[in-house]
Amino acid sequence: MSLALIAALPFLGALLPGLLIRAGRNACATVTGLVTAFALLGVLLHAPAVMRGEVVTARLEWLPALGLNANFFLDGLGLLFAGLILGIGLLIILYARFYLSTKDPMGQFYTYLLLFQGAMVGIVLSDNILLLLIFWELTSLSSFLLIGFWKHLPEGRQGARMALTVTGAGGLAMIAGMLILGNIVGSYDLTVILQNKELIQGSDWYLPALVLILIGAFTKSAQFPFHFWLPHAMAAPTPVSAYLHSATMVKAGLFLMARMWPVLAGTPEWFYIVATTGLITMIMAAKIAFFKDDLKALLAFSTVSHLGLITMLLGFGTAEAATVAVFHIINHATFKAALFMSAGIVDHEAHTRDIKRLGGLRHLMPITFTIVCVAALSMAGIPPLNGFLSKEMMLEETVHTVWLGNHWVMPALATLGAMFSVAYSFRLIAHTFLGPVRTDYPSKPHDPGFGMWAAPAILAVLVVAIGVMPMTMVGDLVRTTASAVIGGEAEVYISHWHGFVPALWLSVFAVGSGFVLLGLHRPFEAMWLSTPRPEAKAIFDAILEPFAMAAQAITDRLHDGSLARYLAVATLAILAVGYYAFESGVHSSGTRTLTIIEPVAAVGWLLLIGATASLFNYHRNRLLALVLVGVIGLMVSVGFVYLSAPDLALTQISVEVATVMLLLLALNFLPKDSPVESTAGRRGRDGMIAAAAGIGIGALIYALMMRDFAFPTIADYHLANSKPGGGGTNVVNVILVDFRGYDTFGEITVLGIAGLVIFALVEGLLRGGAANDRLLAWVPDQKRAGDRHPLMLVVATRMILPIALMVGVYIFLRGHNEPGGGFIAGLVVAIATIMQYMASGFGWAAARQRIDYHALIGWGVTIAGLCGIGSWFAARPFMTSSFGYFKLPFIEKFELATAAIFDLGVFLTVVGAVMLALASISRIAIRAGETVNIEPYDIQPDEEQTEGAR
Amino acid sequence: MELLVASAVGLMTACGVYLILRKRTFPVIVGLAMLSYAVNVFIFASGRLAIGLPAIITKHPEGYTDPLTQALVLTAIVISFGMTALIVMMALGAFLETGDDYIGMEEREQPAGPKEGAE
């Protein structure tokens, strides 16, 4: 499977859970799992090659001009991370199926999860740093959605916002760093960058690039001083915490440091920044974790601490330390994800995760207890579990590390961190599960069903298996990955017994003192609680406060809710830009001669000008304004006829009819007059703006018309190819259905959407609420005509209908060669139908109308789309049309073109959208008490007669 | 002829801009309709004016008008109908929900004369 496909799979699959949630929660979870499993399979198929030391690549040109290519590669490091992301992802999907309650929107959750998964896979497979940055930002965005999944909880929203702010800001810094790096090397391809260690480290820009990239990595991996967001992100549902905050997202920063290790590591700057930050984070977070009562907060800080440990190891800059880092990444993912899921189980069953309210769960939840025991002991570094192995190796590395000329600082402080780690791990077991069974749990805890504990159990088994047989289980994986990290051949030797080396004593000391620390938890806690300490959230909020206030002040000033003001500012800005362009440009006088003004044109012009001026003057009388708009529209159509645009004239006049009808129907429910609201000064100012805009536009089009085309137009191409290529002599129609068929397809889709949105709007209005109440209590503000369905109109419209439909068909059929086509035919047919509604009443017309307008829109777009797809079967590009001439007996030779099918789609969509819009207004009228006529006349002559006869 | 078209486009634009700067939904909708006339004629006229030369291929052509701008404007006319219908419904919905067709959320200006109610 291509790497590009593997990266794309979760994104494509993200559509499925949202759809399949209708088929039930199991179907939804299954399809999510299948997408993930398929992507994992794709990765695993490449695994043998990668294990042999090969690098799998996939290259796609995207924007080569920017150096942005969709290049992917898979080496050992990518393999490890892609495996972790997809493998643990599968377990999380299983766990979440049982964790989420029926009230949670599960489809949404899995969609977000897959988006996040895709972004993570993208990061680890990218072979282009710009592409990597895009995926990097996508993880920030999708994790925002996941952390804030419980939108009703303020903590969730605030935590999500904080995470987004911190990691987003870090991401911005990283973009700058990456761009510098790309500039130094002259390529944005990772594989190229990784070959240029000397070039990068010798550059003056090395330090800025390093610092900026590290800010990105540190914020993502919650390193000091950016660690504070991670505990707040724990407001997320537990599957999210387990996935994002143990195995994947927070490891993205580590991944990046590991990825860049060959070119960035090994300098004193790298060592002091990275190793020191890691060390501080490790100790500080482990200490805080020891005092946390919330299970998830404890695990969150413990995660921060372990991330610090790995960061420190990467910071050492030696091949051995990097190997240990890789090994610990695997171990941490296994035991921490298991612990998070177990914490979720406890929370789910006992309805609390407060350690102070728990205890004695050992007997009530034996399965969960076993899982937690294994995972937590591994976290504490107890032999023979996997956490012991990597911790021991870590201590061994610190012993060989000199910090500012000092031999003992590193090992001593690392041991201190390990001691706290032991203490909080034991506390997690002892205070939650050991001790007497209590009677005051918020809910009676018991082990959950198999589905929920299966995922953490699998991880717990892995913890033991890797611990007991490290070389068999992960030896090759660690070697391949570490080789990829260091860009050379890594040596891996993992064993339980190294002899009586210093690391052993340090380890023994850490475990022993950790026990003592746990025993003294109570006095230490009293001390901890009584010492003041900075509250990260308060500081964060205090820093953001002035920015938020400034933003609000600016927004309030610029954005006061006045539409007129925005429009005035926009108009003036456009005018200013136009004027600047005119002033700064070069222009000469026009070369074309004026066309002669014939009297008829002058009359039309006078009418148009008169109507526009009157509209300006009488716009407060809305009915009059509508009449004037009708006059203007009519004159514009006549103008189109005069100026050689018969198609436009036909379209304009039919649209005009539909628009005026629509506005009239709407005006029925709107006030009939616009009150005077602006001061005279304001009106004068608006008039000035309007005049300036009018003069500007008028002058612009005059200048344009007086000049010849600066470049040869493509119109000539259309004229030359319309008949031979498109098979039609009406070039305008051929452009619509053939040359620019794709555009037209988009346009009818928009039109259809507009129709559907109108329907949805009315649906919402009539569902209940203020609008519905107002309509139910509606009193018409104008007298009604006594005869609602005038006999003459009823008879005339019925006579006209078949003729109008025939005209529609005629206009449709001639469209390819003569003025006409689907758009115009659709409007004609729609208007003929609306006339029935107006003349005979909605009820009568609707009872005889057996076509669903929604279906018309749907069919229209579908037919047009299928017509375009049809050309694929003839091995031609989308929307290629074809035509031929046929002869039947008794009929002249005639032409059939596939474009006609496309035009049929246009026709149907136009009819559907126009009818749906107008029918929606009549639904409002019915709600307002307009009686539904089943019979066409108010007076029934037949009945009167028979009644009279009686 | 060019002068007539240019002046008509200019006046329609001015009228449209003036109306969209009003404070009630209906004039704004009418103003948008005016602007779409102006823009449509503008785009059409950018293909230069021709009288009696339609874009229909004939055997003995005296010349053709520009078909491309016409095709662009044709769809623009239909789309602007769709959009007009949409904002009309939005305006209607807003009026029915609030009983007021005032646009905007700012403090209202007090005109010099007595203020008429919306309903």
PDB file of C-alpha atoms in Angstrom, chain B residues 12-111:
ATOM      1  CA  MET B  12     -27.697  51.697 -11.000  1.00  0.00           C
ATOM      2  CA  THR B  13     -24.541  51.196  -8.944  1.00  0.00           C
ATOM      3  CA  ALA B  14     -25.086  54.450  -7.082  1.00  0.00           C
ATOM      4  CA  CYS B  15     -28.695  53.584  -6.377  1.00  0.00           C
ATOM      5  CA  GLY B  16     -27.715  50.069  -5.247  1.00  0.00           C
ATOM      6  CA  VAL B  17     -24.972  51.339  -2.951  1.00  0.00           C
ATOM      7  CA  TYR B  18     -27.263  53.953  -1.449  1.00  0.00           C
ATOM      8  CA  LEU B  19     -29.939  51.344  -0.773  1.00  0.00           C
ATOM      9  CA  ILE B  20     -27.625  48.787   0.804  1.00  0.00           C
ATOM     10  CA  LEU B  21     -26.532  51.479   3.231  1.00  0.00           C
ATOM     11  CA  ARG B  22     -30.116  51.731   4.554  1.00  0.00           C
ATOM     12  CA  LYS B  23     -31.104  50.246   7.865  1.00  0.00           C
ATOM     13  CA  ARG B  24     -33.983  47.943   6.955  1.00  0.00           C
ATOM     14  CA  THR B  25     -33.881  44.571   5.266  1.00  0.00           C
ATOM     15  CA  PHE B  26     -36.136  45.340   2.333  1.00  0.00           C
ATOM     16  CA  PRO B  27     -34.211  48.304   0.889  1.00  0.00           C
ATOM     17  CA  VAL B  28     -30.996  46.344   1.319  1.00  0.00           C
ATOM     18  CA  ILE B  29     -32.432  43.453  -0.690  1.00  0.00           C
ATOM     19  CA  VAL B  30     -33.615  45.837  -3.400  1.00  0.00           C
ATOM     20  CA  GLY B  31     -30.197  47.479  -3.313  1.00  0.00           C
ATOM     21  CA  LEU B  32     -28.503  44.134  -3.824  1.00  0.00           C
ATOM     22  CA  ALA B  33     -30.808  43.440  -6.758  1.00  0.00           C
ATOM     23  CA  MET B  34     -29.818  46.803  -8.237  1.00  0.00           C
ATOM     24  CA  LEU B  35     -26.154  46.032  -7.719  1.00  0.00           C
ATOM     25  CA  SER B  36     -26.526  42.695  -9.443  1.00  0.00           C
ATOM     26  CA  TYR B  37     -28.105  44.419 -12.450  1.00  0.00           C
ATOM     27  CA  ALA B  38     -25.223  46.843 -12.514  1.00  0.00           C
ATOM     28  CA  VAL B  39     -22.589  44.137 -12.178  1.00  0.00           C
ATOM     29  CA  ASN B  40     -24.219  41.926 -14.787  1.00  0.00           C
ATOM     30  CA  VAL B  41     -24.403  44.737 -17.309  1.00  0.00           C
ATOM     31  CA  PHE B  42     -20.842  45.689 -16.408  1.00  0.00           C
ATOM     32  CA  ILE B  43     -19.507  42.210 -17.111  1.00  0.00           C
ATOM     33  CA  PHE B  44     -21.593  41.974 -20.257  1.00  0.00           C
ATOM     34  CA  ALA B  45     -20.314  45.334 -21.481  1.00  0.00           C
ATOM     35  CA  SER B  46     -16.720  44.317 -20.827  1.00  0.00           C
ATOM     36  CA  GLY B  47     -17.135  42.122 -23.945  1.00  0.00           C
ATOM     37  CA  ARG B  48     -17.634  45.432 -25.818  1.00  0.00           C
ATOM     38  CA  LEU B  49     -20.958  46.428 -27.336  1.00  0.00           C
ATOM     39  CA  ALA B  50     -22.277  45.076 -30.599  1.00  0.00           C
ATOM     40  CA  ILE B  51     -25.612  45.697 -32.247  1.00  0.00           C
ATOM     41  CA  GLY B  52     -27.238  43.077 -34.448  1.00  0.00           C
ATOM     42  CA  LEU B  53     -24.402  40.551 -34.144  1.00  0.00           C
ATOM     43  CA  PRO B  54     -25.605  37.698 -31.936  1.00  0.00           C
ATOM     44  CA  ALA B  55     -23.283  34.878 -30.906  1.00  0.00           C
ATOM     45  CA  ILE B  56     -24.970  32.354 -33.175  1.00  0.00           C
ATOM     46  CA  ILE B  57     -22.748  30.655 -35.727  1.00  0.00           C
ATOM     47  CA  THR B  58     -23.997  31.313 -39.244  1.00  0.00           C
ATOM     48  CA  LYS B  59     -22.688  30.454 -42.672  1.00  0.00           C
ATOM     49  CA  HIS B  60     -22.113  34.057 -43.696  1.00  0.00           C
ATOM     50  CA  PRO B  61     -21.025  35.865 -40.597  1.00  0.00           C
ATOM     51  CA  GLU B  62     -20.639  39.626 -40.513  1.00  0.00           C
ATOM     52  CA  GLY B  63     -18.979  39.196 -37.148  1.00  0.00           C
ATOM     53  CA  TYR B  64     -19.930  37.919 -33.725  1.00  0.00           C
ATOM     54  CA  THR B  65     -20.384  39.431 -30.341  1.00  0.00           C
ATOM     55  CA  ASP B  66     -18.399  38.127 -27.372  1.00  0.00           C
ATOM     56  CA  PRO B  67     -20.098  34.909 -26.228  1.00  0.00           C
ATOM     57  CA  LEU B  68     -17.969  34.395 -23.151  1.00  0.00           C
ATOM     58  CA  THR B  69     -19.201  37.379 -21.141  1.00  0.00           C
ATOM     59  CA  GLN B  70     -22.742  36.448 -22.077  1.00  0.00           C
ATOM     60  CA  ALA B  71     -22.303  32.936 -20.763  1.00  0.00           C
ATOM     61  CA  LEU B  72     -20.809  34.306 -17.555  1.00  0.00           C
ATOM     62  CA  VAL B  73     -23.656  36.746 -17.073  1.00  0.00           C
ATOM     63  CA  LEU B  74     -26.313  34.162 -17.863  1.00  0.00           C
ATOM     64  CA  THR B  75     -25.349  31.969 -14.957  1.00  0.00           C
ATOM     65  CA  ALA B  76     -24.778  35.041 -12.808  1.00  0.00           C
ATOM     66  CA  ILE B  77     -28.378  36.115 -13.392  1.00  0.00           C
ATOM     67  CA  VAL B  78     -29.702  32.734 -12.284  1.00  0.00           C
ATOM     68  CA  ILE B  79     -27.384  32.493  -9.304  1.00  0.00           C
ATOM     69  CA  SER B  80     -28.257  35.993  -8.182  1.00  0.00           C
ATOM     70  CA  PHE B  81     -31.885  34.961  -8.256  1.00  0.00           C
ATOM     71  CA  GLY B  82     -31.049  32.049  -5.968  1.00  0.00           C
ATOM     72  CA  MET B  83     -29.168  34.342  -3.616  1.00  0.00           C
ATOM     73  CA  THR B  84     -31.906  36.979  -3.647  1.00  0.00           C
ATOM     74  CA  ALA B  85     -34.445  34.298  -2.780  1.00  0.00           C
ATOM     75  CA  LEU B  86     -32.200  33.142   0.050  1.00  0.00           C
ATOM     76  CA  ILE B  87     -31.730  36.564   1.627  1.00  0.00           C
ATOM     77  CA  VAL B  88     -35.415  37.359   1.182  1.00  0.00           C
ATOM     78  CA  MET B  89     -36.214  34.272   3.215  1.00  0.00           C
ATOM     79  CA  MET B  90     -33.595  35.164   5.793  1.00  0.00           C
ATOM     80  CA  ALA B  91     -35.013  38.671   6.076  1.00  0.00           C
ATOM     81  CA  LEU B  92     -38.515  37.286   6.360  1.00  0.00           C
ATOM     82  CA  GLY B  93     -37.429  34.801   8.991  1.00  0.00           C
ATOM     83  CA  ALA B  94     -35.620  37.482  10.972  1.00  0.00           C
ATOM     84  CA  PHE B  95     -38.641  39.743  10.829  1.00  0.00           C
ATOM     85  CA  LEU B  96     -41.000  36.998  11.939  1.00  0.00           C
ATOM     86  CA  GLU B  97     -38.684  35.959  14.766  1.00  0.00           C
ATOM     87  CA  THR B  98     -38.110  39.440  16.164  1.00  0.00           C
ATOM     88  CA  GLY B  99     -41.008  41.499  14.874  1.00  0.00           C
ATOM     89  CA  ASP B 100     -38.514  43.998  13.529  1.00  0.00           C
ATOM     90  CA  ASP B 101     -36.766  44.314  10.202  1.00  0.00           C
ATOM     91  CA  TYR B 102     -33.965  46.528  11.411  1.00  0.00           C
ATOM     92  CA  ILE B 103     -30.530  45.447  10.213  1.00  0.00           C
ATOM     93  CA  GLY B 104     -27.616  45.564  12.562  1.00  0.00           C
ATOM     94  CA  MET B 105     -27.073  45.342  16.270  1.00  0.00           C
ATOM     95  CA  GLU B 106     -25.675  48.786  17.000  1.00  0.00           C
ATOM     96  CA  GLU B 107     -27.288  51.601  18.989  1.00  0.00           C
ATOM     97  CA  ARG B 108     -29.945  53.123  16.790  1.00  0.00           C
ATOM     98  CA  GLU B 109     -29.533  56.623  15.514  1.00  0.00           C
ATOM     99  CA  GLN B 110     -32.340  58.999  16.379  1.00  0.00           C
ATOM    100  CA  PRO B 111     -33.546  60.909  13.343  1.00  0.00           C
TER     101      PRO B 111
END
